[in-house]
Coordinates of C-alpha atoms in Angstrom, one line a residue:
Chain A
M1 CA 0.0 0.0 0.0
T2 CA 1.2 3.5 -0.7
A3 CA 0.0 6.9 0.6
Y4 CA -1.0 9.7 -1.7
L5 CA -1.5 13.4 -1.0
R6 CA -5.0 14.3 -2.1
A7 CA -5.6 17.8 -0.8
A8 CA -4.1 20.8 1.0
A9 CA -5.7 23.8 2.6
N10 CA -4.1 26.9 4.2
V11 CA -6.1 29.4 6.2
L12 CA -5.4 32.7 7.9
V13 CA -7.4 34.3 10.6
H14 CA -6.9 38.0 10.9
V15 CA -7.1 38.8 14.7
P16 CA -5.7 42.3 15.4
D17 CA -7.4 42.4 18.8
L18 CA -5.7 39.2 19.9
V19 CA -2.2 40.6 19.2
R20 CA -2.2 42.0 22.7
Y21 CA -2.3 38.4 24.0
G22 CA 0.7 37.3 22.0
S23 CA 3.5 36.3 24.3
K24 CA 5.8 39.3 23.5
P25 CA 3.1 42.1 23.6
W26 CA 1.6 40.6 26.7
R27 CA 4.9 40.5 28.5
E28 CA 5.8 44.0 27.4
T29 CA 2.5 45.5 28.5
S30 CA 2.0 43.5 31.7
S31 CA 5.5 43.7 33.0
S32 CA 5.8 47.5 32.6
N33 CA 2.1 48.0 33.3
Q34 CA 2.1 50.3 30.3
A35 CA -0.7 51.1 28.0
P36 CA -0.6 49.0 24.9
G37 CA 0.5 52.0 22.9
D38 CA 1.9 51.8 19.5
V39 CA 1.4 48.1 18.9
F40 CA -2.3 48.7 18.7
A41 CA -2.0 51.9 16.7
N42 CA -0.2 50.1 13.9
L43 CA -2.4 47.1 13.4
R44 CA -3.7 46.5 9.9
S45 CA -7.3 46.4 8.7
F46 CA -8.8 43.2 7.3
D47 CA -8.6 44.5 3.8
E48 CA -4.9 45.4 4.3
A49 CA -4.2 41.8 5.5
V50 CA -6.1 40.4 2.6
G51 CA -4.2 42.4 0.0
Y52 CA -0.8 41.7 1.6
P53 CA 1.1 39.7 -1.1
P54 CA 2.5 37.0 1.1
N55 CA -1.0 36.2 2.5
Q56 CA -2.2 35.9 -1.1
A57 CA 0.6 33.4 -1.8
F58 CA -0.4 31.5 1.4
I59 CA -4.0 31.0 0.3
G60 CA -3.0 30.0 -3.2
N61 CA -3.8 33.1 -5.3
L62 CA -0.2 34.0 -6.1
P63 CA 2.7 31.7 -6.9
P64 CA 5.4 32.4 -4.2
E65 CA 8.0 32.9 -6.9
N66 CA 6.0 36.0 -8.0
L67 CA 6.7 37.7 -4.7
G68 CA 10.2 38.3 -6.0
E69 CA 8.8 40.6 -8.6
I70 CA 6.8 42.7 -6.2
P71 CA 8.8 45.7 -4.9
A72 CA 9.6 45.8 -1.2
P73 CA 8.1 46.6 1.2
W74 CA 5.3 44.2 0.3
Y75 CA 3.0 45.8 2.9
E76 CA 3.0 49.0 0.8
N77 CA 2.3 47.1 -2.4
P78 CA -1.0 45.3 -1.9
L79 CA -2.4 43.1 -4.7
A80 CA -5.1 45.0 -6.5
G81 CA -8.5 43.2 -6.3
A82 CA -7.2 40.6 -3.8
S83 CA -9.9 38.3 -2.4
P84 CA -10.0 36.5 1.0
E85 CA -11.1 33.4 -1.0
G86 CA -8.1 31.5 -2.3
H87 CA -7.4 28.6 -4.6
F88 CA -6.7 26.4 -1.6
G89 CA -7.4 28.6 1.4
E90 CA -9.0 31.6 2.8
I91 CA -8.7 34.5 5.2
L92 CA -11.3 35.0 7.9
P93 CA -12.0 38.3 9.7
Q94 CA -11.9 38.5 13.5
D95 CA -15.6 38.9 14.2
A96 CA -16.3 35.6 12.5
F97 CA -13.4 34.0 14.4
C98 CA -15.0 35.1 17.6
A99 CA -18.1 33.0 16.7
L100 CA -15.7 30.1 16.0
L101 CA -14.1 30.6 19.5
E102 CA -17.5 30.4 21.0
A103 CA -18.4 27.3 19.0
A104 CA -15.1 25.7 20.1
D105 CA -15.8 26.2 23.7
Q106 CA -17.8 23.5 25.6
F107 CA -17.2 24.9 29.1
G108 CA -18.6 28.4 29.1
L109 CA -15.1 29.9 28.9
I110 CA -15.9 32.4 26.2
M111 CA -18.5 34.8 27.4
L112 CA -19.8 37.1 24.8
D113 CA -22.0 40.1 25.6
K114 CA -25.6 39.1 24.9
E115 CA -26.3 42.5 23.6
R116 CA -23.8 42.0 20.8
P117 CA -24.8 39.9 17.9
V118 CA -22.4 37.1 17.1
P119 CA -22.3 36.6 13.3
G120 CA -24.3 33.7 12.2
A121 CA -23.3 33.9 8.6
V122 CA -19.6 34.7 8.5
G123 CA -19.1 34.8 4.7
S124 CA -17.2 31.6 4.8
E125 CA -18.8 28.2 4.1
A126 CA -16.0 26.5 6.0
A127 CA -16.4 28.6 9.1
T128 CA -20.2 28.6 9.0
A129 CA -20.2 24.8 9.0
L130 CA -18.4 24.9 12.4
L131 CA -21.0 27.0 14.1
K132 CA -23.3 25.3 16.5
K133 CA -26.6 24.3 14.9
E134 CA -28.7 26.1 17.4
N135 CA -27.8 29.6 18.5
P136 CA -25.5 29.5 21.5
S137 CA -27.2 30.3 24.7
K138 CA -25.9 33.7 25.6
E139 CA -26.5 34.4 29.3
Y140 CA -23.9 37.1 29.8
G141 CA -24.5 40.8 30.2
E142 CA -22.1 43.7 30.2
E143 CA -22.2 43.8 34.0
D144 CA -21.4 40.2 34.5
I145 CA -18.5 40.4 32.0
S146 CA -17.1 43.6 33.6
R147 CA -17.2 42.1 37.1
R148 CA -15.2 39.1 36.0
I149 CA -12.6 41.2 34.2
E150 CA -12.3 43.6 37.1
G151 CA -12.1 40.6 39.5
G152 CA -9.1 39.3 37.6
E153 CA -10.7 36.0 36.6
A154 CA -11.2 36.9 33.0
L155 CA -9.5 38.6 30.1
P156 CA -11.4 41.0 27.9
L157 CA -12.1 40.1 24.3
F158 CA -12.1 43.1 22.0
Q159 CA -13.5 44.0 18.6
E160 CA -11.9 47.2 17.2
G161 CA -10.9 48.2 20.6
E162 CA -14.3 47.7 22.3
I163 CA -14.9 45.0 24.8
I164 CA -17.4 42.5 23.4
G165 CA -16.9 39.7 26.0
C166 CA -14.3 37.9 28.0
V167 CA -12.5 34.6 28.3
R168 CA -12.5 33.3 31.9
R169 CA -10.1 31.0 33.8
D170 CA -11.5 27.6 34.8
H171 CA -9.5 27.2 38.1
D172 CA -8.4 29.5 40.8
S173 CA -4.8 28.3 41.0
D174 CA -4.1 26.0 38.0
E175 CA -2.0 28.0 35.6
S176 CA -2.7 25.5 32.9
L177 CA -6.3 26.6 33.0
D178 CA -5.5 30.3 33.2
A179 CA -7.7 32.5 30.9
R180 CA -4.9 33.4 28.5
I181 CA -3.8 29.8 28.2
L182 CA -7.3 28.6 27.6
L183 CA -7.7 31.4 24.9
E184 CA -4.5 30.2 23.3
N185 CA -5.7 26.6 23.2
L186 CA -9.2 27.5 22.0
S187 CA -7.6 29.7 19.3
A188 CA -5.5 26.7 18.1
K189 CA -8.6 24.4 18.2
A190 CA -10.8 26.8 16.3
S191 CA -8.3 27.8 13.7
G192 CA -7.3 24.1 13.2
A193 CA -10.9 23.1 12.8
Y194 CA -11.4 25.9 10.4
A195 CA -8.5 24.7 8.3
L196 CA -9.9 21.1 8.4
S197 CA -13.4 22.4 7.5
R198 CA -11.9 24.3 4.5
L199 CA -10.1 21.2 3.3
L200 CA -13.2 19.1 3.4
M201 CA -15.4 21.8 1.7
Q202 CA -12.8 22.3 -0.9
E203 CA -12.6 18.6 -1.8
R204 CA -16.3 18.0 -1.2
I205 CA -15.6 15.3 1.3
A206 CA -18.1 14.5 4.0
P207 CA -16.5 14.9 7.5
E208 CA -17.6 11.4 8.4
H209 CA -15.3 10.0 5.7
V210 CA -12.2 11.0 7.6
E211 CA -10.7 8.1 9.6
Y212 CA -7.8 9.6 11.5
V213 CA -6.6 13.1 12.4
I214 CA -3.0 14.0 13.4
S215 CA -2.5 17.5 14.9
C216 CA 0.9 19.1 14.6
S217 CA -0.3 22.2 16.6
E218 CA 2.1 23.5 19.2
E219 CA -0.1 24.3 22.1
A220 CA 0.1 22.5 25.4
V221 CA -3.4 21.4 26.2
G222 CA -3.9 19.9 29.7
D223 CA -4.2 20.7 33.3
R224 CA -1.7 21.0 36.1
Y225 CA -1.2 17.2 36.3
N226 CA -0.6 16.8 32.6
R227 CA 0.4 20.1 31.1
G228 CA 0.6 19.3 27.4
G229 CA -1.4 16.1 27.8
G230 CA -2.7 16.9 24.4
N231 CA -5.0 15.4 21.8
L232 CA -6.0 18.6 20.3
A233 CA -6.4 16.4 17.2
K234 CA -9.5 14.7 18.5
T235 CA -11.1 17.9 19.7
I236 CA -10.5 19.4 16.2
A237 CA -12.0 16.3 14.6
E238 CA -15.0 16.6 16.8
M239 CA -15.5 20.3 16.0
A240 CA -15.2 19.7 12.3
G241 CA -17.8 16.9 12.5
C242 CA -15.4 14.1 11.7
A243 CA -17.4 11.7 13.9
N244 CA -15.6 8.6 12.6
A245 CA -12.1 9.9 13.1
A246 CA -9.8 9.1 16.0
G247 CA -6.7 11.2 16.4
V248 CA -3.5 12.1 18.2
D249 CA -1.0 14.9 18.4
V250 CA 2.5 14.8 17.0
K251 CA 5.0 17.3 18.5
S252 CA 8.5 18.4 17.7
F253 CA 8.3 22.2 17.7
C254 CA 8.4 23.5 14.1
A255 CA 9.3 20.1 12.6
A256 CA 6.0 18.5 13.7
P257 CA 4.0 19.0 10.4
V258 CA 6.5 16.9 8.5
Y259 CA 6.6 14.2 11.2
A260 CA 2.8 14.2 11.0
L261 CA 2.8 13.8 7.3
V262 CA 5.2 10.9 7.6
H263 CA 3.2 9.2 10.4
A264 CA -0.1 9.7 8.5
A265 CA 1.4 8.2 5.3
A266 CA 2.9 5.3 7.3
L267 CA -0.4 4.5 8.9
I268 CA -1.9 4.3 5.4
E269 CA 0.9 2.2 4.1
A270 CA 0.6 -0.2 7.0
G271 CA -3.1 -0.6 6.3
V272 CA -4.2 0.8 9.7
V273 CA -6.4 3.4 8.0
E274 CA -7.4 4.2 4.5
N275 CA -7.2 8.0 4.9
A276 CA -5.7 10.5 7.4
V277 CA -5.7 14.2 7.9
V278 CA -2.8 16.3 9.2
V279 CA -4.0 19.5 10.8
G280 CA -2.2 22.4 12.4
G281 CA -4.0 25.2 14.2
G282 CA -2.6 28.7 14.8
S283 CA -0.4 30.0 17.6
M284 CA -1.7 32.9 19.5
A285 CA 1.5 33.2 21.5
K286 CA 3.4 34.2 18.3
L287 CA 1.2 37.1 17.4
G288 CA 3.2 40.3 17.5
M289 CA 6.4 38.3 18.3
K290 CA 8.6 40.7 16.4
A291 CA 6.2 43.7 16.5
Y292 CA 8.6 45.9 18.4
F293 CA 11.3 45.6 15.8
H294 CA 8.6 46.4 13.1
L295 CA 7.4 49.5 15.0
E296 CA 10.9 50.7 15.5
K297 CA 11.3 50.7 11.7
G298 CA 7.9 52.4 11.1
M299 CA 6.3 49.2 9.8
P300 CA 2.8 47.9 10.6
V301 CA 2.4 44.9 12.9
L302 CA 2.6 42.1 10.4
E303 CA 2.1 39.2 12.8
D304 CA -1.6 39.9 13.1
A305 CA -3.0 36.5 11.9
L306 CA -3.3 33.0 13.1
G307 CA -2.3 30.4 10.5
G308 CA -3.9 27.0 9.9
V309 CA -3.0 24.1 7.6
A310 CA -4.7 20.8 6.8
F311 CA -3.8 18.0 4.5
L312 CA -5.6 14.9 3.4
L313 CA -3.7 11.7 2.6
T314 CA -5.3 8.6 1.2
K315 CA -4.5 5.2 -0.2
N316 CA -6.2 6.0 -3.5
P317 CA -3.5 6.4 -6.2
D318 CA -5.8 8.6 -8.4
A319 CA -5.8 11.2 -5.6
G320 CA -2.5 12.9 -6.2
P321 CA 1.2 12.5 -5.8
R322 CA 2.8 9.8 -3.7
V323 CA 4.3 10.5 -0.3
N324 CA 7.5 8.7 -0.8
L325 CA 8.5 7.2 2.5
E326 CA 11.6 5.7 1.0
V327 CA 13.0 9.2 0.9
A328 CA 12.2 10.5 4.4
G329 CA 14.9 12.3 6.3
R330 CA 15.5 12.1 10.0
H331 CA 18.0 13.7 12.4
A332 CA 19.3 11.1 14.8
A333 CA 20.1 12.1 18.4
G334 CA 23.8 11.6 17.9
K335 CA 24.1 13.9 14.9
P336 CA 25.4 17.4 15.3
S337 CA 22.7 20.1 15.5
T338 CA 24.5 22.5 13.3
P339 CA 22.9 23.9 10.1
Q340 CA 25.2 21.6 8.1
G341 CA 24.5 18.6 10.2
L342 CA 20.7 19.1 9.8
A343 CA 20.9 19.7 6.0
E344 CA 23.0 16.5 5.5
A345 CA 20.7 14.4 7.6
L346 CA 17.4 15.8 6.2
V347 CA 18.3 16.2 2.5
R348 CA 21.6 14.7 1.4
D349 CA 21.5 11.4 3.2
P350 CA 17.9 10.2 2.5
L351 CA 18.3 11.1 -1.2
A352 CA 21.7 9.4 -1.3
R353 CA 20.2 6.2 0.2
A354 CA 17.7 6.2 -2.7
G355 CA 20.5 6.8 -5.2
R356 CA 19.4 10.3 -6.0
K357 CA 21.0 13.7 -6.3
I358 CA 20.0 16.9 -4.5
A359 CA 19.4 18.6 -7.8
S360 CA 17.0 15.8 -8.8
V361 CA 14.2 17.3 -6.7
D362 CA 12.4 20.0 -8.6
K363 CA 11.4 22.2 -5.7
Y364 CA 12.4 22.2 -2.0
A365 CA 9.8 23.4 0.5
V366 CA 12.0 24.6 3.4
E367 CA 11.1 26.8 6.4
L368 CA 9.1 29.4 4.5
H369 CA 9.1 32.3 6.9
N370 CA 8.1 35.6 5.3
P371 CA 11.5 37.5 5.2
E372 CA 9.7 40.9 5.6
I373 CA 8.8 39.8 9.1
M374 CA 12.2 38.2 10.0
L375 CA 14.8 40.6 8.6
P376 CA 14.0 43.7 10.7
A377 CA 14.4 41.5 13.8
G378 CA 17.9 40.4 12.8
A379 CA 16.6 36.8 12.2
G380 CA 17.8 36.7 8.6
D381 CA 16.0 35.5 5.5
V382 CA 15.4 31.9 6.7
A383 CA 14.1 30.5 3.4
A384 CA 17.0 32.0 1.3
A385 CA 19.6 30.8 3.8
N386 CA 18.1 27.3 3.7
Y387 CA 18.2 27.2 -0.1
R388 CA 21.8 28.4 -0.2
M389 CA 22.6 25.6 2.3
L390 CA 21.1 23.0 0.0
A391 CA 23.0 24.5 -3.0
A392 CA 26.2 24.4 -0.9
L393 CA 25.6 20.7 -0.1
A394 CA 25.2 20.1 -3.9
V395 CA 28.5 21.9 -4.4
M396 CA 30.3 19.8 -1.8
G397 CA 28.8 16.7 -3.4
G398 CA 30.2 17.7 -6.7
E399 CA 26.7 18.0 -8.3
I400 CA 27.1 21.7 -9.3
A401 CA 29.8 24.3 -9.4
R402 CA 30.1 27.0 -6.8
E403 CA 29.1 29.7 -9.4
E404 CA 25.9 27.9 -9.9
I405 CA 24.6 28.5 -6.4
P406 CA 22.4 31.4 -7.3
D407 CA 20.8 29.4 -10.2
F408 CA 20.2 26.5 -7.9
V409 CA 18.5 28.8 -5.4
E410 CA 16.3 30.3 -8.1
T411 CA 15.4 27.0 -9.7
H412 CA 14.8 24.9 -6.6
G413 CA 13.6 27.6 -4.2
M414 CA 11.2 30.3 -3.6
P415 CA 10.8 33.4 -1.4
G416 CA 9.3 32.8 2.1
F417 CA 5.7 33.7 2.3
A418 CA 4.3 32.1 5.5
P419 CA 3.3 33.9 8.7
T420 CA 5.8 33.4 11.6
Q421 CA 3.5 30.9 13.3
G422 CA 6.2 28.4 14.4
H423 CA 5.1 25.1 12.9
I424 CA 3.0 26.7 10.1
P425 CA 6.0 27.9 7.9
A426 CA 7.5 24.4 8.1
G427 CA 7.6 23.7 4.3
V428 CA 4.0 22.5 4.2
P429 CA 2.4 25.8 3.0
F430 CA 3.9 25.0 -0.4
L431 CA 2.0 21.7 -0.7
G432 CA -1.2 23.4 -2.1
H433 CA 0.9 25.0 -4.8
A434 CA 2.8 21.7 -5.4
L435 CA -0.5 19.8 -5.9
E436 CA -1.8 22.4 -8.4
R437 CA 1.5 22.2 -10.3
M438 CA 1.7 18.5 -10.3
R439 CA -1.8 18.2 -11.6
A440 CA -1.0 20.7 -14.3
G441 CA 2.2 18.7 -15.1
S442 CA 4.6 21.6 -14.4
L443 CA 6.2 20.0 -11.3
R444 CA 7.3 16.4 -10.7
S445 CA 8.7 16.4 -7.1
T446 CA 9.0 18.5 -4.0
M447 CA 10.8 17.7 -0.8
V448 CA 9.4 19.2 2.4
V449 CA 12.0 19.9 4.9
A450 CA 11.3 21.2 8.5
K451 CA 13.4 21.9 11.5
G452 CA 12.6 22.3 15.1
S453 CA 14.3 24.1 18.0
L454 CA 14.3 21.6 20.8
F455 CA 16.6 23.7 22.9
L456 CA 13.7 26.2 23.5
G457 CA 12.2 23.8 26.0
R458 CA 15.5 23.5 27.9
M459 CA 15.5 19.7 27.9
S460 CA 18.3 19.3 25.4
R461 CA 20.6 21.6 23.3
Q462 CA 19.7 19.6 20.2
A463 CA 17.8 20.8 17.2
D464 CA 15.5 18.5 15.2
G465 CA 14.1 18.0 11.8
A466 CA 12.2 15.8 9.4
S467 CA 11.8 15.7 5.7
V468 CA 9.8 13.7 3.1
L469 CA 9.7 13.6 -0.7
I470 CA 6.4 14.0 -2.5
E471 CA 6.3 13.2 -6.2
G472 CA 3.9 12.6 -9.0
Chain B
M4 CA 21.0 39.4 20.6
D5 CA 19.9 36.2 22.4
L6 CA 19.4 36.9 26.2
E7 CA 21.2 33.7 27.2
N8 CA 24.3 34.6 25.2
Q9 CA 24.3 38.1 26.6
A10 CA 24.2 36.7 30.1
A11 CA 27.0 34.2 29.3
I12 CA 29.3 36.9 27.8
K13 CA 28.6 39.3 30.6
S14 CA 29.5 36.6 33.1
I15 CA 32.8 35.8 31.4
A16 CA 33.6 39.5 31.1
D17 CA 32.9 40.0 34.8
D18 CA 35.2 37.0 35.6
I19 CA 38.2 37.7 33.5
G20 CA 37.8 41.4 32.6
S21 CA 36.6 42.7 29.3
E22 CA 40.1 43.7 28.3
N23 CA 40.9 39.9 28.1
L24 CA 37.9 38.9 26.0
M25 CA 37.1 39.0 22.3
V26 CA 33.9 37.6 20.7
V27 CA 33.8 35.7 17.4
L28 CA 30.3 35.8 15.9
G29 CA 28.7 33.6 13.1
M30 CA 25.5 35.4 12.1
P31 CA 25.1 37.8 9.1
G32 CA 23.0 40.8 8.5
E33 CA 20.9 42.7 11.0
G34 CA 21.6 40.0 13.6
L35 CA 25.3 40.7 13.2
R36 CA 24.7 44.5 13.6
L37 CA 22.6 44.0 16.7
A38 CA 25.1 41.6 18.2
V39 CA 28.0 44.0 17.6
E40 CA 26.1 46.9 19.1
T41 CA 25.1 44.8 22.1
L42 CA 28.7 43.7 22.8
T43 CA 30.2 47.2 22.4
T44 CA 27.7 49.8 23.5
G45 CA 25.0 47.7 25.1
D46 CA 21.7 45.9 24.2
P47 CA 19.7 48.3 22.0
S48 CA 16.5 46.5 22.8
W49 CA 17.0 47.1 26.6
A50 CA 15.7 43.6 27.2
G51 CA 18.8 41.7 28.1
P52 CA 21.6 41.6 30.7
L53 CA 23.7 43.9 28.6
A54 CA 21.1 46.7 28.6
G55 CA 23.0 49.8 29.6
V56 CA 26.3 47.9 29.9
S57 CA 29.0 49.1 27.5
L58 CA 31.5 46.2 27.4
G59 CA 33.4 47.7 24.4
L60 CA 34.5 44.2 23.3
P61 CA 36.5 43.5 20.2
V62 CA 34.1 41.7 17.9
F63 CA 35.0 39.6 14.8
H64 CA 33.1 37.3 12.4
I65 CA 34.3 33.7 12.0
L66 CA 34.5 34.1 8.2
E67 CA 36.4 37.3 7.9
E68 CA 39.8 36.9 6.4
T69 CA 41.9 37.6 9.6
V70 CA 39.9 35.0 11.6
R71 CA 39.5 32.2 9.1
A72 CA 43.2 32.4 8.2
E73 CA 43.8 31.0 11.7
V74 CA 41.5 28.0 11.2
P75 CA 43.3 24.8 10.1
G76 CA 42.4 23.8 6.6
D77 CA 40.8 20.5 7.3
L78 CA 38.7 21.9 10.1
Y79 CA 37.7 24.8 7.9
A80 CA 36.6 22.4 5.1
D81 CA 34.6 20.3 7.6
K82 CA 32.9 23.0 9.7
L83 CA 33.0 26.3 7.9
L84 CA 33.3 25.9 4.1
M85 CA 29.6 25.2 3.7
M86 CA 28.6 28.3 5.7
E87 CA 31.0 30.4 3.6
M88 CA 29.0 29.4 0.6
V89 CA 25.7 30.1 2.3
L90 CA 26.5 33.5 3.7
D91 CA 27.3 36.7 1.8
L92 CA 30.9 37.1 2.8
P93 CA 31.6 40.5 1.0
Q94 CA 28.5 41.9 2.7
I95 CA 29.6 40.7 6.1
E96 CA 33.1 42.2 5.6
S97 CA 31.6 45.5 4.4
D98 CA 29.1 45.7 7.3
L99 CA 31.9 45.1 9.8
A100 CA 34.1 47.7 8.2
D101 CA 31.2 50.2 8.4
M102 CA 30.5 49.4 12.0
R103 CA 34.2 49.7 12.9
A104 CA 34.5 53.0 11.1
A105 CA 31.5 54.3 13.0
G106 CA 33.2 53.3 16.2

């Protein structure tokens, strides 16, 4: 049995009023007890986020390579006539996401002001499908909400700066059930379910058809006895109506999406299931992560959206390209965690084992962080550096001459276009483009390569990574 | 610049004196500029242990001519050659020259 990639969906949720609860803005404003200030004065409108060229590339309306032809800064050069509806994705406005948060909540954590209408029709078929069938029972008034916020048990939820409700903690002393943590987890659940719903709508697949869901989201869901206990996958499956699907989470920081693809394909190859979905919800903690660098340079806050991705793998060979598990790279615990060590383990070695050259892969999908977000913070152009690394490996392997590095980068790479949402940029946002090109006959193969920073959790100084070849 | 690295360098400078310490960096671009500023005049983001601390350390890049000439050839081929191909070396050298000229 072999596993094939049938469909990919990328979604964005524009949530300017949640930027304040991103880890960095939250720490800045709560530690100094300062007013939110400039961060909130430089947020973009929904239309600005929709027109932003990298966002259009993310939802499939613009080939990532075309970004190279758009003059920088991209935020000053929006695409004319841009739509929130994409070839394989969409962008959701915040008020609609608020309704999704409420639908994701089964414990009365999200308390929206009863005087304020929650949108029933949110302009997105995928999002509307997630709303509860009957209207949610709204029992909360402005007074109740204010009392909880003032009492410190709830955090306010805003729409264009006005309080429209709150999210409350669910335990007095359990920091895993703190209001901000619960909002973070509900945001991952709701945006993940939204990505999955979009995937199913796009492919006209009944939710009941899905057998297995693997979440590669980063959030630690659990209580004080099992912080990070997990299975966001199953809660996402439930919310998206996948009543016949079981699920599990796969985690390895930003490398998780590729592990999840490999695991899903392996379950299909082994005959355990006939289809499986990989889903990743967005990371609220990373909203506004580099906002202060952007503000310093007079830029808008570009990290104003949650990302979500979903992929469907199946045993049906007519569905799409093969997920080639014979060319899957892994980085063993004894390998050096240097950029070179990772590139060798994830790209050179698995290809060499299959008797293939680095240049034999048409396109590499590496960490696709939008450089316009990364460069002002001194974090470099991650995608470009990765492509140069692969080119350098090809030089060292005698495949190409050193002078051919720029050509290799141009041919086998692309500009980064994904929001800096941790696991979201991990190569996988290209898969929607890859599927379209493979079906049109203009692309034969792509290798997805992701890396993870294990050292962030202080358990090891290692990095990690995973890769897999997808070919028609 | 990474807060953990700032703390480590500050601790070494406190132990042995900043006059006995030089720092060799590996990153390019804006990261290099921020690191040089942090290690000479202090952390411009005012977030780390070197905020308001002007160590005035001599700072080099591992790939600039004077430093890489000191690395044995086989070690260079094994550990640095690939990064030399990845990074824009002339840009790094010109950035450093500008920063040094600006004091």
